[in-house]
mmCIF file of C-alpha atoms in Angstrom:
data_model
loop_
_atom_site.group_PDB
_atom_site.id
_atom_site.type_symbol
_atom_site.label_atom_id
_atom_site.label_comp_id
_atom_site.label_asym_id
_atom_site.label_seq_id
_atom_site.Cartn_x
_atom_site.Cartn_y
_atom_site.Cartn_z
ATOM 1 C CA UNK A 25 12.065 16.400 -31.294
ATOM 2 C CA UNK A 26 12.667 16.120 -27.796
ATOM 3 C CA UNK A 27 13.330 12.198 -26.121
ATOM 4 C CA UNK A 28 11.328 11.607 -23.482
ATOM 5 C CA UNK A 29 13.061 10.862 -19.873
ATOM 6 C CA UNK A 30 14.257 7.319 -18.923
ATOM 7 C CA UNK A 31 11.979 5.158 -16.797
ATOM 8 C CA UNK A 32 14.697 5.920 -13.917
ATOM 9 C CA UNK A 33 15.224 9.671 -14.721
ATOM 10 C CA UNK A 34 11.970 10.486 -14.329
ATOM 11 C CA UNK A 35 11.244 12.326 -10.785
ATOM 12 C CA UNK A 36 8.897 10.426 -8.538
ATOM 13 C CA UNK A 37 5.596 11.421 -7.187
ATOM 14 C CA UNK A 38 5.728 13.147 -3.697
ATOM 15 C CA UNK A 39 3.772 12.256 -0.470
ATOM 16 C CA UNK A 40 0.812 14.834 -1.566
ATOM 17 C CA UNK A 41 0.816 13.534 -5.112
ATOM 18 C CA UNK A 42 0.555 10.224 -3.658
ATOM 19 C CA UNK A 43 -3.132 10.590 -1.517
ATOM 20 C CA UNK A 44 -1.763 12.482 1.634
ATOM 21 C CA UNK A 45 -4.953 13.078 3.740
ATOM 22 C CA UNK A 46 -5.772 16.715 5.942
ATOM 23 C CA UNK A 47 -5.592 14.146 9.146
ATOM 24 C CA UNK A 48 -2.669 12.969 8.111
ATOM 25 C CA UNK A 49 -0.269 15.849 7.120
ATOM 26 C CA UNK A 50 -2.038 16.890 10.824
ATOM 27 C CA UNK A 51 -0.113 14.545 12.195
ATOM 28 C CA UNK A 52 2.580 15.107 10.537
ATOM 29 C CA UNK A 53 2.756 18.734 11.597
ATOM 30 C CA UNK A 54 1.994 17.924 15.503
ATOM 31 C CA UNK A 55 5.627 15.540 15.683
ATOM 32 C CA UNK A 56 7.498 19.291 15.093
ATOM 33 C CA UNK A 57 10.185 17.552 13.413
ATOM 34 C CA UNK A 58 13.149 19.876 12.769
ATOM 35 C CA UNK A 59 14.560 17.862 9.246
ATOM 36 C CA UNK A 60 11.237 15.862 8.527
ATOM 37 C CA UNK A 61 9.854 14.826 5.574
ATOM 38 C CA UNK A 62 6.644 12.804 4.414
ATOM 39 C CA UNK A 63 6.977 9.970 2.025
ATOM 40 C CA UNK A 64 4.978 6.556 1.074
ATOM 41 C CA UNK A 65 6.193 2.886 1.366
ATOM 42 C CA UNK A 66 6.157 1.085 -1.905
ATOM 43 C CA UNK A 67 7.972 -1.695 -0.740
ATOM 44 C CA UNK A 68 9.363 -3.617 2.636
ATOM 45 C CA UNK A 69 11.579 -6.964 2.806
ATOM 46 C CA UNK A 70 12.488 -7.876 5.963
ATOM 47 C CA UNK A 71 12.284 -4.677 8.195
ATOM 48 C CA UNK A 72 13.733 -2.610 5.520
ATOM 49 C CA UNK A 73 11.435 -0.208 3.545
ATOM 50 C CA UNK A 74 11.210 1.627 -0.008
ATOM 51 C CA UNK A 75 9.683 5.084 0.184
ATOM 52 C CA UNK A 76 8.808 8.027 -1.938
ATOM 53 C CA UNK A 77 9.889 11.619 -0.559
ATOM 54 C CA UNK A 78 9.987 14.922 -1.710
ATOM 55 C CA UNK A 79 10.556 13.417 -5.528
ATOM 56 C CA UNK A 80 13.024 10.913 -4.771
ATOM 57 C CA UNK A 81 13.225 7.164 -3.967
ATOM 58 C CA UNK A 82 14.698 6.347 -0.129
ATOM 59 C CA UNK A 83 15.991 3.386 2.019
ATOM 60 C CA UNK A 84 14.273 3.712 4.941
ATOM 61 C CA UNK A 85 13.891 1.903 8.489
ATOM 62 C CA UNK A 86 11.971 1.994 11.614
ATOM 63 C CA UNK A 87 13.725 3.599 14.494
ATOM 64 C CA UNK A 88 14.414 1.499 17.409
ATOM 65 C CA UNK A 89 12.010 3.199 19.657
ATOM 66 C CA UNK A 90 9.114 2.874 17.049
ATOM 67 C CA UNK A 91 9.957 -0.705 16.385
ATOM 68 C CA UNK A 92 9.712 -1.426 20.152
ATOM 69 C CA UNK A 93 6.711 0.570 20.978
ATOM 70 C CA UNK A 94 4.740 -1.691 17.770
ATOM 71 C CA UNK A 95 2.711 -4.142 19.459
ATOM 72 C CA UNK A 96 2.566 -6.070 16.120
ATOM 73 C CA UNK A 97 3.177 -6.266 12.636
ATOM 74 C CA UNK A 98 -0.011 -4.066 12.055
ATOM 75 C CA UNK A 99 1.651 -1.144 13.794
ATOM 76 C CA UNK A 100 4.548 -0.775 11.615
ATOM 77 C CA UNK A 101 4.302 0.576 8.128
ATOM 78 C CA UNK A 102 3.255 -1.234 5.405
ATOM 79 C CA UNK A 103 2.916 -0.642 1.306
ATOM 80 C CA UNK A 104 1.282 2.277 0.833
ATOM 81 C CA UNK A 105 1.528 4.308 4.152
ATOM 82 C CA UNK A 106 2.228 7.775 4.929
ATOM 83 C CA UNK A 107 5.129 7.923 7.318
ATOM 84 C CA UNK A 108 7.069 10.516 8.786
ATOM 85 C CA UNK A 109 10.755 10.636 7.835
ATOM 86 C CA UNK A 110 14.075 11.693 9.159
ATOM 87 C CA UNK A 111 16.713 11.966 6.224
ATOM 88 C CA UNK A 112 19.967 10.429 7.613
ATOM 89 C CA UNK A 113 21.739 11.533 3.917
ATOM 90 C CA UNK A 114 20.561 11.773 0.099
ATOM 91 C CA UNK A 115 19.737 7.791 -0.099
ATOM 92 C CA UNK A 116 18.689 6.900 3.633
ATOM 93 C CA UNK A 117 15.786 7.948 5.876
ATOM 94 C CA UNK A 118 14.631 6.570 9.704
ATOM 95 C CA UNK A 119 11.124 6.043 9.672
ATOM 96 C CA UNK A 120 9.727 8.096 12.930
ATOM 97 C CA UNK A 121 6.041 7.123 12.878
ATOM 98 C CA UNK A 122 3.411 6.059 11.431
ATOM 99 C CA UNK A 123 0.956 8.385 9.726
ATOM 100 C CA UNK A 124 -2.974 7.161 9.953
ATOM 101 C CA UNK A 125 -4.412 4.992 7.386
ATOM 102 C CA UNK A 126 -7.532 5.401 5.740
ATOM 103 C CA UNK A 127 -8.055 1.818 4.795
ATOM 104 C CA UNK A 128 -5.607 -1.479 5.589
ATOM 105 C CA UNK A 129 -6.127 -4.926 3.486
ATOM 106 C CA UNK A 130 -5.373 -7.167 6.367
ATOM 107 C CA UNK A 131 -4.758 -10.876 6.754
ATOM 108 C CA UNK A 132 -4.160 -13.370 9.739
ATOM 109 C CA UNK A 133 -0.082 -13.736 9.712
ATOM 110 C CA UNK A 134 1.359 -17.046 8.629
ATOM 111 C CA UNK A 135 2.191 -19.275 12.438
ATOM 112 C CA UNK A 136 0.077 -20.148 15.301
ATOM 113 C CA UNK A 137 -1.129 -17.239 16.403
ATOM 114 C CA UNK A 138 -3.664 -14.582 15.425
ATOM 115 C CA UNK A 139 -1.474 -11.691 14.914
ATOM 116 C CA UNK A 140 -2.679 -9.291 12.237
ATOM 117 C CA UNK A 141 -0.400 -8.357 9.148
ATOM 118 C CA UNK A 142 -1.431 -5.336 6.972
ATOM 119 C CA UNK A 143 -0.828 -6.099 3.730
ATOM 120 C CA UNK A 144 -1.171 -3.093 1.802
ATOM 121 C CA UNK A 145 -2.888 0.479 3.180
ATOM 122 C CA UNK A 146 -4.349 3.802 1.889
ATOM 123 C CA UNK A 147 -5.525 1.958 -1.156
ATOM 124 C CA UNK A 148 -9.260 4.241 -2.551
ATOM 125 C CA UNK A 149 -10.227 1.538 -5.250
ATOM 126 C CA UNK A 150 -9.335 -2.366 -5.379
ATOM 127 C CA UNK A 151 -10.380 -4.134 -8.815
ATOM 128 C CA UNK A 152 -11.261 -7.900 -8.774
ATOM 129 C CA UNK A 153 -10.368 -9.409 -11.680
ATOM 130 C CA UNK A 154 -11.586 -13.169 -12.659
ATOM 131 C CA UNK A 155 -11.265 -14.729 -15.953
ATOM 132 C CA UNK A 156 -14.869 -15.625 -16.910
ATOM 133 C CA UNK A 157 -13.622 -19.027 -18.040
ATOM 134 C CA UNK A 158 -12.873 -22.275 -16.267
ATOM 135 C CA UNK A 159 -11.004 -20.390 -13.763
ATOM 136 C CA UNK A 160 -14.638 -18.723 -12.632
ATOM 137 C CA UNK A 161 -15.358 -19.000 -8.807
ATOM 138 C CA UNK A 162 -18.442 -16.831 -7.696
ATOM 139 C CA UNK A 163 -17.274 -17.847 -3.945
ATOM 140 C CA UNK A 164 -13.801 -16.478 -4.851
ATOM 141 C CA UNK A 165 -15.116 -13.376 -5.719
ATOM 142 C CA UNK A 166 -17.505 -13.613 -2.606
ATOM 143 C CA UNK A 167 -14.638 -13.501 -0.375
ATOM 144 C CA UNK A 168 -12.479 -10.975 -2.142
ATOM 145 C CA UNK A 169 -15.419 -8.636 -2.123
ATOM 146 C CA UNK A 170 -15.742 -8.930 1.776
ATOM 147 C CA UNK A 171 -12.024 -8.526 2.523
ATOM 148 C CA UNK A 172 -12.340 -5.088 0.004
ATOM 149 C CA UNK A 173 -15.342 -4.278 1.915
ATOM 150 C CA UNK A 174 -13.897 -4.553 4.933
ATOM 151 C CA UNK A 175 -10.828 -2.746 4.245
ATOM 152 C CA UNK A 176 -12.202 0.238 3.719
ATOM 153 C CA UNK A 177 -11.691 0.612 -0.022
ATOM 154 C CA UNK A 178 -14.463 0.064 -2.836
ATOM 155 C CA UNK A 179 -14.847 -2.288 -4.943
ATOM 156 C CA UNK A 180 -14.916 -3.245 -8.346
ATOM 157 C CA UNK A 181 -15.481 -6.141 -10.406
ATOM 158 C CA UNK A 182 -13.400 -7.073 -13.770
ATOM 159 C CA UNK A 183 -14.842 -10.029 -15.549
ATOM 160 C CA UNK A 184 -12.200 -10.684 -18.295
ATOM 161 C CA UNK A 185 -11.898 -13.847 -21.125
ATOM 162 C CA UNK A 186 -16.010 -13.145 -22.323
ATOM 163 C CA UNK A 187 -14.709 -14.264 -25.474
ATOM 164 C CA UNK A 188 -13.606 -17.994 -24.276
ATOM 165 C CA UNK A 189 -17.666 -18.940 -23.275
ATOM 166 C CA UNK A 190 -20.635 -19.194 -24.938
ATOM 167 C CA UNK A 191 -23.008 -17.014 -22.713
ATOM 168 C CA UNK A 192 -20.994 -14.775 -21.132
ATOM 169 C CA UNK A 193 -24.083 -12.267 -19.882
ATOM 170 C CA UNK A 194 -25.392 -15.288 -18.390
ATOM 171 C CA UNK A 195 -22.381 -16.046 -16.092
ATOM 172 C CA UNK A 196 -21.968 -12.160 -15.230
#
């Protein structure tokens, strides 16, 4: 009997196993980078990012110039984009731009003005989920519909809890 991998031994998706678009390897092709790579955020705190490439996890950050050039938070990479990497050694890459997005969830950024945050990108399918019990909002779902809508993505609705009312066909 052979023992299945670790949860951290296991090799990680790359960028094409991950939803890499024609348009976007494209553009990865046209920045002729010499050591590049391709690899998706799956995480960012505070300017510094989490990416898949070629199979393994890397730190990653935004080179100066691209930071600069960003006009706002919705021009820097967010979870689940396709960006273009330079390795700087086996743990650390610079991100060097921005591959495009298909879709972007966006919201209005917390403060006074009306700068636009991307909250997550490149996402096909979003699932709304909403307990059918006293939790149930039909607005809720409303609004979450439009901002999946809008995004680009499809979606789809998860009614859950049908056992904790009495007529649940007649609240779906």
């Amino acid at each position: 009997m052979v023992a299945s991998p670790a949860v951290d031994e296991r090799p990680l998706p790359d960028a094409a196993a991950l939803g890499l678009t024609d348009a976007q390897r494209a553009a990865f092709e046209a920045l002729h980078l010499a050591r590049g790579m391709i690899g998706r955020v799956v995480s960012e705190a505070k300017g510094e990012y989490r990416v898949w490439a070629d199979g393994v996890e890397l730190t990653a950050e935004c080179t100066g110039k691209m930071f600069s050039r960003a006009a706002g938070r919705g021009e820097l990479p967010a979870v689940g984009d396709q960006v273009a990497l330079e390795p700087v050694d086996a743990q650390r890459a610079m991100v060097v731009a921005l591959l495009p997005r298909t879709t972007a969830f966006t919201r209005r950024a917390a403060g006074h003005g009306a700068v636009e945050q991307v909250v997550a990108a490149n996402i096909d399918v979003v699932f709304i989920v909403m307990g059918l019990d006293a939790d149930f909002n039909l607005r809720r779902i409303e609004r979450y519909l439009a901002v999946a809508w809008e995004s680009g993505a499809s979606p789809v609705v998860v009614l859950t809890k049908s056992d904790l009312v009495d007529d649940p066909e007649a609240k779906a």
